[in-house]
CSV table of C-alpha atoms in Angstrom, one decimal:
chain,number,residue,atom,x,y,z
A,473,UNK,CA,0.0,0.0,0.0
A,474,UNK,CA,1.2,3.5,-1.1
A,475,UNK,CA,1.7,6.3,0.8
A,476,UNK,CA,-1.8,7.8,0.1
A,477,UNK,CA,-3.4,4.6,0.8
A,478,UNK,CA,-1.8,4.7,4.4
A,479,UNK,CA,-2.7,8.1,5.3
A,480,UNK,CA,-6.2,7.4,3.6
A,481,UNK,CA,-6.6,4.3,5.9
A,482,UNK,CA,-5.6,6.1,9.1
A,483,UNK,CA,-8.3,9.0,8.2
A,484,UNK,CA,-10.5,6.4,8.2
A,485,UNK,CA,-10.0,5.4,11.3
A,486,UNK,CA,-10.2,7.8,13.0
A,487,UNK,CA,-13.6,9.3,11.3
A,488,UNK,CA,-14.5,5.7,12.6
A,489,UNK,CA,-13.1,6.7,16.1
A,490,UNK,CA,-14.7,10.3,16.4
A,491,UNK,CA,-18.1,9.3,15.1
A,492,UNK,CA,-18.2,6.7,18.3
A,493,UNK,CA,-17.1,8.8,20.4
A,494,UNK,CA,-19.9,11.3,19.7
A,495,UNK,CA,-22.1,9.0,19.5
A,496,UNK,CA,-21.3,7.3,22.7
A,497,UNK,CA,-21.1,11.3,24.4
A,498,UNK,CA,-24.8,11.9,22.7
A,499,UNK,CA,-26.2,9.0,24.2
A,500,UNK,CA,-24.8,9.7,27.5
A,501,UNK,CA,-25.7,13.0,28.0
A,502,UNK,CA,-29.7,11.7,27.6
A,503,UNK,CA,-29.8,8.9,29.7
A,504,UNK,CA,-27.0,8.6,32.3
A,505,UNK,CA,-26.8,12.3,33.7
A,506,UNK,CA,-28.9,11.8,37.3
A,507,UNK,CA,-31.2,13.8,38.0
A,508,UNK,CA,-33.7,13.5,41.3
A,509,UNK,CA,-36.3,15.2,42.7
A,510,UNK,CA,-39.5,16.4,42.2
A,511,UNK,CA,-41.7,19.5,41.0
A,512,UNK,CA,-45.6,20.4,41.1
A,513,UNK,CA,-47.4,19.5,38.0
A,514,UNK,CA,-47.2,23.1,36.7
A,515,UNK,CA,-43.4,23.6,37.4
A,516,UNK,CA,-42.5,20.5,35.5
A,517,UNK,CA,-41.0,22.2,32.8
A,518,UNK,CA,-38.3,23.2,35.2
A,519,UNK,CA,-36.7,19.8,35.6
A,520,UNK,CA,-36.0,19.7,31.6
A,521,UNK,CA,-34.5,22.9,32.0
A,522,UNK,CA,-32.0,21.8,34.7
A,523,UNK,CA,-31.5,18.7,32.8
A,524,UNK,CA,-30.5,20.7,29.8
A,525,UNK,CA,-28.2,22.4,31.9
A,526,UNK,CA,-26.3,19.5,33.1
A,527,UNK,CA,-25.9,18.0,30.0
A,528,UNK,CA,-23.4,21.0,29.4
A,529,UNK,CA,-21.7,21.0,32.5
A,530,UNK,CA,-19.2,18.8,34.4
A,531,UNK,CA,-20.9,19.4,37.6
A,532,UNK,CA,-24.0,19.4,39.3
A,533,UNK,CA,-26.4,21.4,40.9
A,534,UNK,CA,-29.3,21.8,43.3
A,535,UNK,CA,-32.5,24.0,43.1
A,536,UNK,CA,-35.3,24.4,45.4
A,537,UNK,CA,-38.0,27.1,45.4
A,538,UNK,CA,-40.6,27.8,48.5
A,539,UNK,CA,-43.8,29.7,47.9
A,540,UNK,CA,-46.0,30.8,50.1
A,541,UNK,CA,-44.7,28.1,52.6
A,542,UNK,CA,-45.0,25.3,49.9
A,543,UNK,CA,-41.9,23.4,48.2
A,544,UNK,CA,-42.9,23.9,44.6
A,545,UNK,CA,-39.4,22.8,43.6
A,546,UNK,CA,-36.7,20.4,44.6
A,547,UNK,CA,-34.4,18.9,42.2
A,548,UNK,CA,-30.8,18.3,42.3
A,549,UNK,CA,-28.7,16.4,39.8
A,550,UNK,CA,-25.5,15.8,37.8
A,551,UNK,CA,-22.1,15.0,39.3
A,552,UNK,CA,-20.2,15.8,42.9
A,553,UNK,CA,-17.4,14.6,41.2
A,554,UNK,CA,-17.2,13.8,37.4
A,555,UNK,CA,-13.8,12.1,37.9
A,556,UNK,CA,-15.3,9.6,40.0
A,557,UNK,CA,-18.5,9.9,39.1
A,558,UNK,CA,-19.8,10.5,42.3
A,559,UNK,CA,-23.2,11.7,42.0
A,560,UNK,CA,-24.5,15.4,43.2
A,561,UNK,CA,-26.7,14.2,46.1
A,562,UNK,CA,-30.1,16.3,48.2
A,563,UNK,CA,-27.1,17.7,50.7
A,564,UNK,CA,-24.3,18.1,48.7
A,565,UNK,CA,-22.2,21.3,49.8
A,566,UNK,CA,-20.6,23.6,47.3
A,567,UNK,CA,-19.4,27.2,47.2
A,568,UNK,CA,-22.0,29.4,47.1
A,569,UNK,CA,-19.6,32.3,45.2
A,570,UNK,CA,-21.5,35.7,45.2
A,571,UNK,CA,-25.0,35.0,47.5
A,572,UNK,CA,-22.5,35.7,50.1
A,573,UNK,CA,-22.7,39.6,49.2
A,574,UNK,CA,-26.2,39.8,50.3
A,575,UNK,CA,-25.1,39.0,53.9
A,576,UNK,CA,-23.2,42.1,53.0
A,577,UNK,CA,-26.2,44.1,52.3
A,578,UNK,CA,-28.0,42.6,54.6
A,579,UNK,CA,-25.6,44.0,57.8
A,580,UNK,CA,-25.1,47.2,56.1
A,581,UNK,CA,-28.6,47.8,56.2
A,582,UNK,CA,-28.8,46.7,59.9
A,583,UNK,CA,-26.1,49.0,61.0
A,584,UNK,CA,-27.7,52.0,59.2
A,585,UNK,CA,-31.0,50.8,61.0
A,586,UNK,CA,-29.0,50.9,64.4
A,587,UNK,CA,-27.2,54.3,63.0
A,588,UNK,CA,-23.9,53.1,62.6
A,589,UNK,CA,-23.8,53.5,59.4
A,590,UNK,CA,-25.7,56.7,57.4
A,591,UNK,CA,-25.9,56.1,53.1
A,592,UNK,CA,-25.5,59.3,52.5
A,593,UNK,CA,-22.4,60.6,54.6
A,594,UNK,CA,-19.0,60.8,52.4
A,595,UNK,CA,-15.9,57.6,53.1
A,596,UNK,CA,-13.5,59.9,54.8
A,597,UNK,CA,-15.7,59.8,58.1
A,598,UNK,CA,-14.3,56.0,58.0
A,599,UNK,CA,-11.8,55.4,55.7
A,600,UNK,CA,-8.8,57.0,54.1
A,601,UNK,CA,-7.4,57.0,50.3
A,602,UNK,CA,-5.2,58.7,48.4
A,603,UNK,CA,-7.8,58.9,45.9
A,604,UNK,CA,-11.1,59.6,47.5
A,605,UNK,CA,-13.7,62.0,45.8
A,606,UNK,CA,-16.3,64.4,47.3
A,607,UNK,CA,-18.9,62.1,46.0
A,608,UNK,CA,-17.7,58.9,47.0
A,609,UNK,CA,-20.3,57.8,49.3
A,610,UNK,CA,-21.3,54.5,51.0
A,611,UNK,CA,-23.6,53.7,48.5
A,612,UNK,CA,-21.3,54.0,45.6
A,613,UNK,CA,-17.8,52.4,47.3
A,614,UNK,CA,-17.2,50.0,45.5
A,615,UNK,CA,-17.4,51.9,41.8
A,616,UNK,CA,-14.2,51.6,40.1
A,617,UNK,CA,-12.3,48.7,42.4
A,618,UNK,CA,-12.9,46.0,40.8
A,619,UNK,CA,-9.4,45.2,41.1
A,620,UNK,CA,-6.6,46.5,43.2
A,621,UNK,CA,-3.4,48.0,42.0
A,622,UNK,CA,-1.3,45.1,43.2
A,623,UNK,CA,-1.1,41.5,43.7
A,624,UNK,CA,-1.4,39.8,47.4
A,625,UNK,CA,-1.2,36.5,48.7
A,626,UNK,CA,-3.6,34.2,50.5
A,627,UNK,CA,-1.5,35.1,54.0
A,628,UNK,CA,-1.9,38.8,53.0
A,629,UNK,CA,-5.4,38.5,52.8
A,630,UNK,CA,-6.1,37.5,56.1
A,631,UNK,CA,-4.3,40.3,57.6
A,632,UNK,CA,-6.4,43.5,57.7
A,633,UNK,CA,-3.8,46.0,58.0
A,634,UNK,CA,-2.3,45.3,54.9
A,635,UNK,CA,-5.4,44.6,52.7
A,636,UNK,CA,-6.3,48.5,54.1
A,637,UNK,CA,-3.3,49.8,52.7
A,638,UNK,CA,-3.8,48.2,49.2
A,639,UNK,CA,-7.2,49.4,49.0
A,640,UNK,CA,-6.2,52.7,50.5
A,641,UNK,CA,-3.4,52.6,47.3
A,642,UNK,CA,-5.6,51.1,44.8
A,643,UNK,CA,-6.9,54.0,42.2
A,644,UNK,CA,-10.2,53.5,40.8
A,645,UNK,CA,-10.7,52.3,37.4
A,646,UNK,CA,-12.8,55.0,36.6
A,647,UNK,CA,-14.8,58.2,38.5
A,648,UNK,CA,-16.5,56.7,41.2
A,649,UNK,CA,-20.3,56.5,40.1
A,650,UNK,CA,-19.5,57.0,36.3
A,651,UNK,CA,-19.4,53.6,35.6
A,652,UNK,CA,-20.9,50.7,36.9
A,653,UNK,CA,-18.4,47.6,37.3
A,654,UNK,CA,-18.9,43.8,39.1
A,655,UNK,CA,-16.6,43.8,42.0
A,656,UNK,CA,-16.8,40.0,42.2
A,657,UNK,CA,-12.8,39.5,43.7
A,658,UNK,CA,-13.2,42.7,46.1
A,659,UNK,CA,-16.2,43.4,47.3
A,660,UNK,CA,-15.7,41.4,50.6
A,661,UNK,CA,-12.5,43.2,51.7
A,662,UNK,CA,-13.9,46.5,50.4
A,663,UNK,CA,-16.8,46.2,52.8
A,664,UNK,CA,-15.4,44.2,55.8
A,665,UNK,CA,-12.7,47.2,55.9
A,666,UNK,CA,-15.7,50.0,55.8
A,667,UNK,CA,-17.0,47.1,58.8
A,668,UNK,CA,-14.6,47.3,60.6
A,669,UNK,CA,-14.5,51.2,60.7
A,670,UNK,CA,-18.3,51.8,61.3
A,671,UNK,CA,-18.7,48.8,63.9
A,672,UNK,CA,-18.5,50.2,67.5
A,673,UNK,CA,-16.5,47.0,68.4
A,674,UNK,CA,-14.3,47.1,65.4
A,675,UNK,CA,-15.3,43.6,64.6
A,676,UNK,CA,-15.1,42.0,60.8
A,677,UNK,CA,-17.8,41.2,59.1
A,678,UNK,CA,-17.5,37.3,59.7
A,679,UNK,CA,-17.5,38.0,63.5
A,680,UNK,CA,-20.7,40.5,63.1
A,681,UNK,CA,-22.4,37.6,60.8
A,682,UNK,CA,-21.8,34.8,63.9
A,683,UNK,CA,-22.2,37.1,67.2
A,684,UNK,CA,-25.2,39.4,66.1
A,685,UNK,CA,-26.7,36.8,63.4
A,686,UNK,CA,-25.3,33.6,64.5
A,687,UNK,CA,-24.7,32.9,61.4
A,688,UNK,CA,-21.1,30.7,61.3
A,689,UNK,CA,-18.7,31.1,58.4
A,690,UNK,CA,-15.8,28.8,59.4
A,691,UNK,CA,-16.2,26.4,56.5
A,692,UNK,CA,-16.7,22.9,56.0
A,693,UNK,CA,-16.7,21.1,59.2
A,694,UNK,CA,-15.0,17.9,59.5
A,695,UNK,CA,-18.7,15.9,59.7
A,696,UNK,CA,-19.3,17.1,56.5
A,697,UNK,CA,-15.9,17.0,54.3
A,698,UNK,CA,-17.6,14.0,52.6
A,699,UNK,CA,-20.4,16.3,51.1
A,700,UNK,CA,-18.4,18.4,49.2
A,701,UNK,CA,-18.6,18.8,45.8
A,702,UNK,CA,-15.3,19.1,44.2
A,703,UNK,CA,-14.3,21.1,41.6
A,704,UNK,CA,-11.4,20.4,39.3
């Protein structure tokens, strides 16, 4: 066999090879992705939707919705871990990335309802920069920080005094309430800094969350390790 028959053969093959292979992935993704739960009669249009979802991801997922008291929806699905294909199960833990900010919120609002903390009253009653404006009030601190102006490492980040300095450092992207910007990487030292300021016991925002909220934030205890998705 020639040259050209060679390379013809081995193209061959491995259009044999691909085809499978997609075939194999098609099949799979419609009728071994899990998916458990339930949903009312009228909501059952949701459980396609997550199923459609998974089919496109290598993990899993969890949804439940409550109305008026009622659990209209509780499904959860798809893969803890798709290396071992452990399967995502009703408590599976993961990290819960921005629903975190409400908390956020949430004690801002409280300490301006205590009178800690006022909307409308300029940063440099709490909080010095080299770059602070007139304007740049509670409301709008975060605009333009969506990234500081240098790089810091995970011990850095638990020490307060020196994530102060970087943000006190840090120059806005832009005019603080020009733009608007999603401050997905800074938004928790921004405001566990202004925290720390404003609180009359000078406490973080972790330590506000478990002693006026009770609400822990120490992680994954060791009882649960084993529910954890992971994430590769």
């Amino acid at each position: 066999m020639d040259i050209v028959g060679k390379l013809f053969s081995m193209l061959i093959i491995l259009l044999g090879i691909f085809i499978a292979y997609k075939y194999t992935m098609g099949a799979n993704r419609h009728t071994q992705i899990p998916l458990k739960g339930f949903t009312i009669s009228r909501l059952h249009s949701i459980r396609q939707i997550i199923r459609e979802l998974l089919e496109d991801e290598r993990e899993g997922l969890a949804l439940a919705v409550i109305y008026k008291g009622e659990i209209v929806v509780d499904l959860w699905g798809g893969y803890a871990d798709k290396s071992s294909n452990r399967q995502w199960e009703r408590d599976t833990l993961t990290c819960a990335y921005s629903s975190s900010k409400i908390f956020g919120g949430l004690m801002a609002a409280k300490m301006v309802t205590e009178g800690t903390l006022r909307y409308d009253e300029k940063l440099g009653r709490y909080y010095y920069s080299r770059y602070n404006e007139d304007h740049f009030q509670k409301e709008n601190f975060q605009s333009g920080l969506i990234a500081f102006d240098r790089e810091f490492s995970i011990q850095e980040a638990t020490q307060p005094s020196i994530i102060s300095r970087i943000i006190e450092e840090s120059k806005p992207l832009w005019k603080p309430g020009s733009k608007i910007g999603y401050h997905a990487i800074t938004y928790g030292f921004l405001i566990d800094q202004l925290f720390r300021r404003a609180d009359n016991k000078h406490r973080s925002i972790a330590e506000i969350l478990e002693e006026d909220v009770k609400l822990h934030s120490k992680g994954a205890l060791p009882m649960t390790i084993n529910m954890l998705a992971s994430f590769n």
